């Protein structure tokens, strides 16, 4: 069944198709790629244009100057690739492990213009949806019922089944394409920059609630939501502090300190069990922080499509406010390895605030040569993908913290061709 819709933003076309889990299948189980003229090439090694984790951190996609590749994270292995005669992809967004990808051209020789989004069904090897805009696409976010396309000054939210435009949201200048989506089936939450410096706009679509959060005094540089969308973590362009908010009422629940010097935050990740937060920056250090907030909703936000389903209230256990250092201090003394708060916090009224800040629980130092994107694995593992084509898996001690232990390192762009 087909439908075609023309709007002032462009033309969209979609043909319905069921979702399949395909990335664990051998390449012979999938048809050939049909984007213009495509064939397998052997060299030279392509330029890496983008890396992005899927929604549950089980895979990541790499967009290259001649196609894209899919990698499994645990155990690490390349599961699939499309190498093209010419043409690169600057955005490759997965939908969990299904056959659906969102593709945007990129690099010096893009496969398609950077103002076009293709919704690609790799099982059928064909495009099932297409969006065109007047300006470059900065990011695409997917969930099983929603497609979100981010431009520099607008966010478009489309229904997945028919590509109908549901919402368009104006933002301040957003060249990084900041936007995040919840993935819980019972919640539909989107966060993106607001219209004021340092503000984040949060949309609870099912509840029909919009919340504006004054997160920072300077522009927001990075953000992340929990899977249910009830917690939001943000960092500013200064890159020294990360703040965690309740998305329903905008309350600041916790504040942690990455460091004293300015830094560019490359990624923020919240663990699926909402116990840990990881971040990476241009300083080359990956930090892990212990979250001291707990969401105690009634299992999930059931039947969110009714206004009466607004939590009554969703209880988030925390120590009242982060305006006081007391609210972030653990109830019992820290172990020697837990550097979660400064030992000088008793002098909070005398020394500058950073002496009583909550510092990272575990750390890993990497070369300051590229951008790193973090994700959580099982058994207290952190997985890190670098824009230099590196993959690193490490683990941290959940009791004592400290320096993380490297378990695996791979240069995935230099793996043998198939």
CSV table of C-alpha atoms in Angstrom, one decimal:
chain,number,residue,atom,x,y,z
A,1,UNK,CA,0.0,0.0,0.0
A,2,UNK,CA,1.4,3.4,-1.0
A,3,UNK,CA,0.7,7.0,0.0
A,4,UNK,CA,2.3,10.2,-1.1
A,5,UNK,CA,2.0,13.5,0.6
A,6,UNK,CA,3.3,16.9,-0.6
A,7,UNK,CA,3.9,19.7,1.9
A,8,UNK,CA,5.6,23.0,2.0
A,9,UNK,CA,8.6,21.2,3.5
A,10,UNK,CA,9.0,18.8,0.5
A,11,UNK,CA,7.6,15.5,-0.8
A,12,UNK,CA,7.4,12.3,1.2
A,13,UNK,CA,6.6,8.8,0.0
A,14,UNK,CA,6.2,5.6,1.9
A,15,UNK,CA,5.3,2.0,1.2
A,16,UNK,CA,4.4,-0.1,4.1
A,17,UNK,CA,6.6,-3.0,5.2
A,18,UNK,CA,6.9,-5.1,8.4
A,19,UNK,CA,9.9,-4.8,10.6
A,20,UNK,CA,12.4,-7.6,10.7
A,21,UNK,CA,15.5,-8.3,12.7
A,22,UNK,CA,18.1,-8.7,10.0
A,23,UNK,CA,21.6,-7.7,11.1
A,24,UNK,CA,22.5,-11.2,12.5
A,25,UNK,CA,21.7,-12.8,9.1
A,26,UNK,CA,24.5,-13.6,6.7
A,27,UNK,CA,24.8,-11.1,3.7
A,28,UNK,CA,23.6,-13.8,1.3
A,29,UNK,CA,20.2,-13.7,3.1
A,30,UNK,CA,19.7,-10.1,2.0
A,31,UNK,CA,19.2,-8.7,-1.5
A,32,UNK,CA,21.8,-6.5,-3.2
A,33,UNK,CA,21.9,-2.8,-2.7
A,34,UNK,CA,20.1,-0.8,-5.3
A,35,UNK,CA,21.1,2.8,-4.5
A,36,UNK,CA,22.0,3.9,-8.1
A,37,UNK,CA,25.1,1.9,-9.3
A,38,UNK,CA,26.5,-0.1,-6.4
A,39,UNK,CA,29.2,-2.9,-6.2
A,40,UNK,CA,31.7,-4.1,-3.8
A,41,UNK,CA,35.1,-2.4,-3.8
A,42,UNK,CA,38.3,-3.4,-2.1
A,43,UNK,CA,40.4,-0.3,-1.6
A,44,UNK,CA,41.4,2.2,-0.5
A,45,UNK,CA,40.1,2.3,3.0
A,46,UNK,CA,37.1,4.7,3.2
A,47,UNK,CA,36.8,7.8,5.3
A,48,UNK,CA,34.6,7.5,8.4
A,49,UNK,CA,31.9,10.1,8.3
A,50,UNK,CA,29.7,9.2,11.2
A,51,UNK,CA,29.1,6.6,14.0
A,52,UNK,CA,25.9,6.1,15.9
A,53,UNK,CA,24.7,3.5,18.4
A,54,UNK,CA,21.3,1.9,18.0
A,55,UNK,CA,18.7,2.4,20.7
A,56,UNK,CA,19.7,-0.4,23.0
A,57,UNK,CA,23.5,-0.2,22.4
A,58,UNK,CA,23.6,-3.7,20.9
A,59,UNK,CA,24.9,-2.4,17.5
A,60,UNK,CA,26.4,0.7,16.0
A,61,UNK,CA,26.3,2.0,12.4
A,62,UNK,CA,29.2,3.6,10.6
A,63,UNK,CA,28.7,5.9,7.7
A,64,UNK,CA,31.6,6.0,5.3
A,65,UNK,CA,32.7,7.8,2.2
A,66,UNK,CA,31.6,4.8,0.1
A,67,UNK,CA,28.6,3.3,2.0
A,68,UNK,CA,27.8,2.1,5.5
A,69,UNK,CA,28.6,-0.8,7.9
A,70,UNK,CA,26.9,-2.4,10.8
A,71,UNK,CA,28.8,-3.7,13.8
A,72,UNK,CA,27.6,-5.9,16.7
A,73,UNK,CA,29.0,-4.6,20.0
A,74,UNK,CA,29.1,-7.7,22.2
A,75,UNK,CA,30.8,-9.8,21.0
A,76,UNK,CA,32.3,-7.2,18.6
A,77,UNK,CA,32.1,-8.1,15.0
A,78,UNK,CA,31.2,-6.6,11.7
A,79,UNK,CA,27.8,-8.0,10.7
A,80,UNK,CA,27.1,-6.2,7.4
A,81,UNK,CA,28.4,-3.6,5.0
A,82,UNK,CA,27.3,-1.8,1.9
A,83,UNK,CA,30.2,-0.6,-0.2
A,84,UNK,CA,29.2,1.6,-3.1
A,85,UNK,CA,31.0,2.6,-6.3
A,86,UNK,CA,30.7,6.2,-5.1
A,87,UNK,CA,28.9,8.2,-2.6
A,88,UNK,CA,29.0,8.6,1.2
A,89,UNK,CA,26.6,8.7,4.1
A,90,UNK,CA,26.9,11.4,6.8
A,91,UNK,CA,24.0,9.9,8.9
A,92,UNK,CA,23.1,6.3,9.3
A,93,UNK,CA,20.5,5.8,12.0
A,94,UNK,CA,19.4,2.3,13.0
A,95,UNK,CA,16.0,1.2,14.4
A,96,UNK,CA,17.1,-1.3,17.0
A,97,UNK,CA,18.2,-4.4,15.0
A,98,UNK,CA,15.4,-4.1,12.4
A,99,UNK,CA,15.8,-3.9,8.7
A,100,UNK,CA,15.0,-0.1,8.7
A,101,UNK,CA,17.7,2.6,8.4
A,102,UNK,CA,17.5,6.3,7.9
A,103,UNK,CA,20.2,7.5,5.5
A,104,UNK,CA,21.5,11.0,4.7
A,105,UNK,CA,24.3,11.7,2.2
A,106,UNK,CA,27.5,13.2,3.4
A,107,UNK,CA,31.2,13.7,2.7
A,108,UNK,CA,32.9,15.3,-0.3
A,109,UNK,CA,30.9,13.0,-2.6
A,110,UNK,CA,27.6,12.3,-1.0
A,111,UNK,CA,25.4,9.5,-2.3
A,112,UNK,CA,22.4,11.8,-2.0
A,113,UNK,CA,22.1,15.5,-1.2
A,114,UNK,CA,22.5,16.3,2.5
A,115,UNK,CA,19.0,17.8,2.6
A,116,UNK,CA,17.3,14.5,1.8
A,117,UNK,CA,16.4,11.6,4.2
A,118,UNK,CA,15.9,8.1,2.8
A,119,UNK,CA,14.1,5.5,4.9
A,120,UNK,CA,15.8,2.3,3.7
A,121,UNK,CA,14.5,-1.2,4.0
A,122,UNK,CA,17.6,-3.4,3.8
A,123,UNK,CA,15.7,-6.6,3.8
A,124,UNK,CA,13.9,-5.6,0.6
A,125,UNK,CA,16.9,-3.5,-0.5
A,126,UNK,CA,14.7,-0.5,-1.5
A,127,UNK,CA,13.7,2.9,-0.3
A,128,UNK,CA,10.3,2.9,1.5
A,129,UNK,CA,10.2,6.6,2.4
A,130,UNK,CA,11.9,9.9,1.4
A,131,UNK,CA,11.9,13.4,2.8
A,132,UNK,CA,13.4,16.5,1.1
A,133,UNK,CA,14.0,19.8,2.8
A,134,UNK,CA,15.4,23.2,1.8
A,135,UNK,CA,18.3,23.0,4.2
A,136,UNK,CA,20.8,20.3,5.3
A,137,UNK,CA,19.6,17.6,7.7
A,138,UNK,CA,21.5,17.7,11.0
A,139,UNK,CA,20.2,14.5,12.6
A,140,UNK,CA,17.5,11.8,12.4
A,141,UNK,CA,16.0,9.9,15.3
A,142,UNK,CA,13.9,6.8,15.1
A,143,UNK,CA,11.5,4.9,17.3
A,144,UNK,CA,9.1,2.2,16.1
A,145,UNK,CA,6.2,4.7,15.7
A,146,UNK,CA,8.0,7.9,15.0
A,147,UNK,CA,10.6,9.5,12.6
A,148,UNK,CA,12.2,12.7,13.8
A,149,UNK,CA,14.2,14.9,11.4
A,150,UNK,CA,16.3,17.7,12.8
A,151,UNK,CA,17.3,20.8,10.8
A,152,UNK,CA,19.3,23.7,12.1
A,153,UNK,CA,16.2,25.7,13.2
A,154,UNK,CA,13.4,23.1,13.2
A,155,UNK,CA,12.5,19.6,14.3
A,156,UNK,CA,9.9,17.7,12.3
A,157,UNK,CA,8.1,14.7,13.9
A,158,UNK,CA,6.4,12.2,11.5
A,159,UNK,CA,4.3,9.2,12.0
A,160,UNK,CA,6.2,6.1,10.9
A,161,UNK,CA,3.4,4.2,9.3
A,162,UNK,CA,2.3,6.8,6.8
A,163,UNK,CA,4.9,9.6,7.2
A,164,UNK,CA,2.2,12.1,8.2
A,165,UNK,CA,3.6,15.2,9.7
A,166,UNK,CA,2.6,15.3,13.4
A,167,UNK,CA,4.5,18.2,14.9
A,168,UNK,CA,7.0,20.8,13.8
A,169,UNK,CA,9.0,22.5,16.5
A,170,UNK,CA,11.1,25.7,16.2
A,171,UNK,CA,14.4,25.8,17.9
A,172,UNK,CA,17.3,28.2,18.3
A,173,UNK,CA,20.3,27.5,16.0
A,174,UNK,CA,21.1,23.8,16.4
A,175,UNK,CA,24.0,23.0,14.1
A,176,UNK,CA,24.8,19.8,16.1
A,177,UNK,CA,21.4,18.4,15.5
A,178,UNK,CA,20.7,17.9,19.2
A,179,UNK,CA,17.6,15.9,19.8
A,180,UNK,CA,16.8,12.7,21.7
A,181,UNK,CA,13.8,10.4,22.0
A,182,UNK,CA,12.5,8.0,24.6
A,183,UNK,CA,12.2,4.4,23.5
A,184,UNK,CA,9.8,3.0,26.1
A,185,UNK,CA,6.6,1.7,24.4
A,186,UNK,CA,4.5,3.5,27.1
A,187,UNK,CA,6.1,6.9,26.8
A,188,UNK,CA,6.7,9.2,23.9
A,189,UNK,CA,9.1,12.0,24.9
A,190,UNK,CA,11.3,14.2,22.8
A,191,UNK,CA,13.9,16.7,24.0
A,192,UNK,CA,15.5,19.4,21.8
A,193,UNK,CA,16.9,22.9,22.2
A,194,UNK,CA,14.4,25.6,23.1
A,195,UNK,CA,14.3,29.1,21.7
A,196,UNK,CA,16.4,30.7,24.5
A,197,UNK,CA,20.1,30.2,25.2
A,198,UNK,CA,20.6,27.2,27.5
A,199,UNK,CA,17.0,26.1,27.4
A,200,UNK,CA,15.7,22.6,26.5
A,201,UNK,CA,12.2,21.9,25.3
A,202,UNK,CA,10.7,18.6,26.4
A,203,UNK,CA,7.6,17.2,24.7
A,204,UNK,CA,5.5,14.5,26.4
A,205,UNK,CA,3.5,13.7,23.3
A,206,UNK,CA,1.2,11.1,25.0
A,207,UNK,CA,0.4,13.5,27.9
A,208,UNK,CA,0.2,16.5,25.6
A,209,UNK,CA,2.6,18.3,28.0
A,210,UNK,CA,5.4,20.7,27.0
A,211,UNK,CA,8.0,21.7,29.5
A,212,UNK,CA,10.8,24.2,29.0
A,213,UNK,CA,13.9,23.6,31.2
A,214,UNK,CA,16.4,26.4,31.9
A,215,UNK,CA,19.3,23.9,31.9
A,216,UNK,CA,22.4,26.2,31.5
A,217,UNK,CA,23.5,29.8,31.2
A,218,UNK,CA,25.3,29.1,27.9
A,219,UNK,CA,24.2,27.0,24.9
A,220,UNK,CA,23.5,23.3,25.4
A,221,UNK,CA,26.2,21.2,23.8
A,222,UNK,CA,24.9,17.7,24.5
A,223,UNK,CA,21.9,15.9,26.0
A,224,UNK,CA,20.5,12.5,26.6
A,225,UNK,CA,17.2,10.9,27.8
A,226,UNK,CA,16.6,7.7,29.8
A,227,UNK,CA,14.7,5.0,27.8
A,228,UNK,CA,11.4,6.1,29.4
A,229,UNK,CA,12.2,9.8,28.9
A,230,UNK,CA,11.6,10.7,32.6
A,231,UNK,CA,15.2,11.9,33.1
A,232,UNK,CA,17.2,14.3,31.0
A,233,UNK,CA,21.0,14.9,31.3
A,234,UNK,CA,22.5,18.0,29.7
A,235,UNK,CA,25.9,19.7,29.3
A,236,UNK,CA,26.7,23.2,28.1
A,237,UNK,CA,29.4,24.6,25.8
A,238,UNK,CA,31.6,25.1,28.9
A,239,UNK,CA,31.6,21.3,29.4
A,240,UNK,CA,32.4,21.4,33.1
A,241,UNK,CA,29.1,20.3,34.6
A,242,UNK,CA,26.4,17.8,33.7
A,243,UNK,CA,22.9,18.3,35.1
A,244,UNK,CA,20.1,15.7,35.4
A,245,UNK,CA,16.5,16.9,35.4
A,246,UNK,CA,13.0,15.5,35.9
A,247,UNK,CA,11.4,16.0,32.5
A,248,UNK,CA,7.8,16.2,33.9
A,249,UNK,CA,8.3,19.3,36.1
A,250,UNK,CA,11.8,20.5,35.2
A,251,UNK,CA,13.3,20.0,38.6
A,252,UNK,CA,17.1,19.7,38.7
A,253,UNK,CA,17.8,16.5,40.5
A,254,UNK,CA,21.6,16.1,40.4
A,255,UNK,CA,24.7,17.9,39.2
A,256,UNK,CA,28.1,16.3,38.5
A,257,UNK,CA,31.4,17.8,37.5
A,258,UNK,CA,33.5,16.5,34.6
A,259,UNK,CA,36.4,18.8,35.4
A,260,UNK,CA,37.6,22.4,36.0
A,261,UNK,CA,38.7,23.3,32.4
A,262,UNK,CA,36.4,24.0,29.5
A,263,UNK,CA,35.8,21.0,27.3
A,264,UNK,CA,33.7,20.0,24.4
A,265,UNK,CA,31.3,17.2,25.5
A,266,UNK,CA,31.1,14.6,22.7
A,267,UNK,CA,28.5,12.3,24.3
A,268,UNK,CA,26.3,11.7,27.3
A,269,UNK,CA,24.9,8.2,27.9
A,270,UNK,CA,22.5,7.1,30.6
A,271,UNK,CA,22.5,3.4,31.5
A,272,UNK,CA,19.3,1.4,30.9
A,273,UNK,CA,19.0,0.6,34.6
A,274,UNK,CA,19.3,4.4,35.4
A,275,UNK,CA,22.2,3.8,37.8
A,276,UNK,CA,25.1,5.3,35.8
A,277,UNK,CA,25.9,8.2,33.5
A,278,UNK,CA,28.9,8.2,31.1
A,279,UNK,CA,30.3,11.1,29.2
A,280,UNK,CA,33.2,11.7,26.8
A,281,UNK,CA,34.9,14.9,25.8
A,282,UNK,CA,37.8,16.3,23.7
A,283,UNK,CA,40.0,15.9,26.8
A,284,UNK,CA,40.2,12.2,25.9
A,285,UNK,CA,38.8,11.0,29.2
A,286,UNK,CA,35.6,8.9,29.6
A,287,UNK,CA,33.9,9.6,32.9
A,288,UNK,CA,31.3,7.4,34.7
A,289,UNK,CA,29.1,9.0,37.4
A,290,UNK,CA,26.8,7.3,39.8
A,291,UNK,CA,23.2,8.5,39.5
A,292,UNK,CA,21.6,9.4,42.8
A,293,UNK,CA,18.0,9.7,41.5
A,294,UNK,CA,15.5,6.9,41.3
A,295,UNK,CA,12.3,7.0,39.3
A,296,UNK,CA,9.5,5.3,41.1
A,297,UNK,CA,6.6,5.5,38.8
A,298,UNK,CA,3.8,2.9,38.7
A,299,UNK,CA,6.0,0.5,36.6
A,300,UNK,CA,5.6,2.7,33.5
A,301,UNK,CA,3.4,5.5,32.4
A,302,UNK,CA,0.5,3.3,31.4
A,303,UNK,CA,-1.9,4.4,28.7
A,304,UNK,CA,-0.2,7.7,28.2
A,305,UNK,CA,-2.7,8.8,25.6
A,306,UNK,CA,-5.2,9.9,28.2
A,307,UNK,CA,-4.7,13.2,30.2
A,308,UNK,CA,-5.9,11.4,33.3
A,309,UNK,CA,-2.9,9.1,33.0
A,310,UNK,CA,-0.6,11.9,34.2
A,311,UNK,CA,1.4,10.4,37.1
A,312,UNK,CA,0.0,11.3,40.4
A,313,UNK,CA,2.8,12.1,40.8
A,314,UNK,CA,5.8,10.3,39.4
A,315,UNK,CA,8.0,10.0,42.4
A,316,UNK,CA,11.7,10.8,41.9
A,317,UNK,CA,13.6,10.1,45.0
A,318,UNK,CA,16.4,12.6,45.5
A,319,UNK,CA,17.7,15.0,48.1
A,320,UNK,CA,15.4,17.9,47.5
A,321,UNK,CA,17.7,20.2,45.5
A,322,UNK,CA,21.2,20.4,44.0
A,323,UNK,CA,21.5,24.1,45.0
A,324,UNK,CA,23.1,22.7,48.2
A,325,UNK,CA,26.1,20.3,48.2
A,326,UNK,CA,24.3,18.3,50.9
A,327,UNK,CA,21.8,17.1,48.3
A,328,UNK,CA,24.6,15.3,46.4
A,329,UNK,CA,26.5,13.8,49.3
A,330,UNK,CA,26.0,10.0,49.8
A,331,UNK,CA,24.2,9.0,53.0
A,332,UNK,CA,27.2,6.9,54.1
A,333,UNK,CA,30.9,7.7,53.8
A,334,UNK,CA,32.5,6.9,50.4
A,335,UNK,CA,34.9,4.1,49.9
A,336,UNK,CA,38.5,5.0,49.0
A,337,UNK,CA,37.8,4.4,45.3
A,338,UNK,CA,34.6,6.4,45.2
A,339,UNK,CA,35.6,9.9,44.4
A,340,UNK,CA,31.9,11.0,44.0
A,341,UNK,CA,32.3,14.1,46.2
A,342,UNK,CA,35.2,16.1,47.4
A,343,UNK,CA,36.7,15.4,50.9
A,344,UNK,CA,36.8,19.2,51.3
A,345,UNK,CA,33.0,19.5,51.2
A,346,UNK,CA,32.9,20.4,54.9
A,347,UNK,CA,34.5,23.7,53.8
A,348,UNK,CA,31.7,24.4,51.3
A,349,UNK,CA,31.1,27.9,52.8
A,350,UNK,CA,34.8,28.9,52.4
A,351,UNK,CA,36.1,27.3,49.3
A,352,UNK,CA,34.8,27.7,45.7
A,353,UNK,CA,31.9,25.5,44.7
A,354,UNK,CA,34.0,23.1,42.6
A,355,UNK,CA,35.8,21.7,45.7
A,356,UNK,CA,32.5,20.3,47.0
A,357,UNK,CA,31.3,19.1,43.5
A,358,UNK,CA,30.4,15.5,42.8
A,359,UNK,CA,33.2,14.1,40.7
A,360,UNK,CA,33.3,11.0,38.5
A,361,UNK,CA,33.2,7.5,40.0
A,362,UNK,CA,35.3,5.8,37.3
A,363,UNK,CA,37.5,7.0,34.5
A,364,UNK,CA,39.3,5.9,31.4
A,365,UNK,CA,42.0,7.9,29.6
A,366,UNK,CA,42.1,7.7,25.8
A,367,UNK,CA,44.3,9.6,23.2
A,368,UNK,CA,43.1,13.1,22.6
A,369,UNK,CA,42.9,12.6,18.8
A,370,UNK,CA,39.3,12.1,17.9
A,371,UNK,CA,35.7,12.2,19.0
A,372,UNK,CA,34.4,9.3,21.1
A,373,UNK,CA,30.8,8.1,21.6
A,374,UNK,CA,30.0,6.1,24.6
A,375,UNK,CA,27.4,3.3,25.4
A,376,UNK,CA,26.7,0.9,28.2
A,377,UNK,CA,27.1,-2.8,27.9
A,378,UNK,CA,26.3,-5.6,30.3
A,379,UNK,CA,28.1,-6.3,33.5
A,380,UNK,CA,29.3,-2.8,34.2
A,381,UNK,CA,30.9,-2.5,30.7
A,382,UNK,CA,31.4,0.8,28.8
A,383,UNK,CA,31.8,0.6,25.0
A,384,UNK,CA,33.4,3.5,23.2
A,385,UNK,CA,33.5,4.1,19.4
A,386,UNK,CA,35.9,6.7,18.0
A,387,UNK,CA,35.7,8.7,14.8
A,388,UNK,CA,39.2,7.4,14.1
A,389,UNK,CA,37.7,3.9,13.5
A,390,UNK,CA,38.5,2.6,17.0
A,391,UNK,CA,36.3,0.4,19.2
A,392,UNK,CA,37.1,0.0,22.9
A,393,UNK,CA,35.4,-2.1,25.6
A,394,UNK,CA,36.2,-1.5,29.2
A,395,UNK,CA,34.7,-2.3,32.6
A,396,UNK,CA,34.5,-0.5,35.9
A,397,UNK,CA,34.3,-1.7,39.5
A,398,UNK,CA,30.7,-0.8,40.7
A,399,UNK,CA,31.9,-0.8,44.4
A,400,UNK,CA,35.2,1.0,44.3
A,401,UNK,CA,35.3,2.8,41.0
A,402,UNK,CA,38.6,4.2,39.9
A,403,UNK,CA,40.5,3.6,36.6
A,404,UNK,CA,38.5,1.4,34.3
A,405,UNK,CA,40.0,-1.8,32.8
A,406,UNK,CA,40.4,-2.2,29.1
A,407,UNK,CA,39.0,-5.5,27.9
A,408,UNK,CA,39.1,-5.2,24.1
A,409,UNK,CA,40.4,-2.8,21.4
A,410,UNK,CA,39.7,-3.0,17.7
A,411,UNK,CA,40.5,-0.8,14.7
A,412,UNK,CA,37.3,-1.7,12.9
A,413,UNK,CA,37.9,0.3,9.6
A,414,UNK,CA,41.0,-1.8,9.0
A,415,UNK,CA,39.4,-5.2,9.3
A,416,UNK,CA,39.8,-7.5,6.3
A,417,UNK,CA,37.5,-7.0,3.4
A,418,UNK,CA,35.0,-9.8,2.7
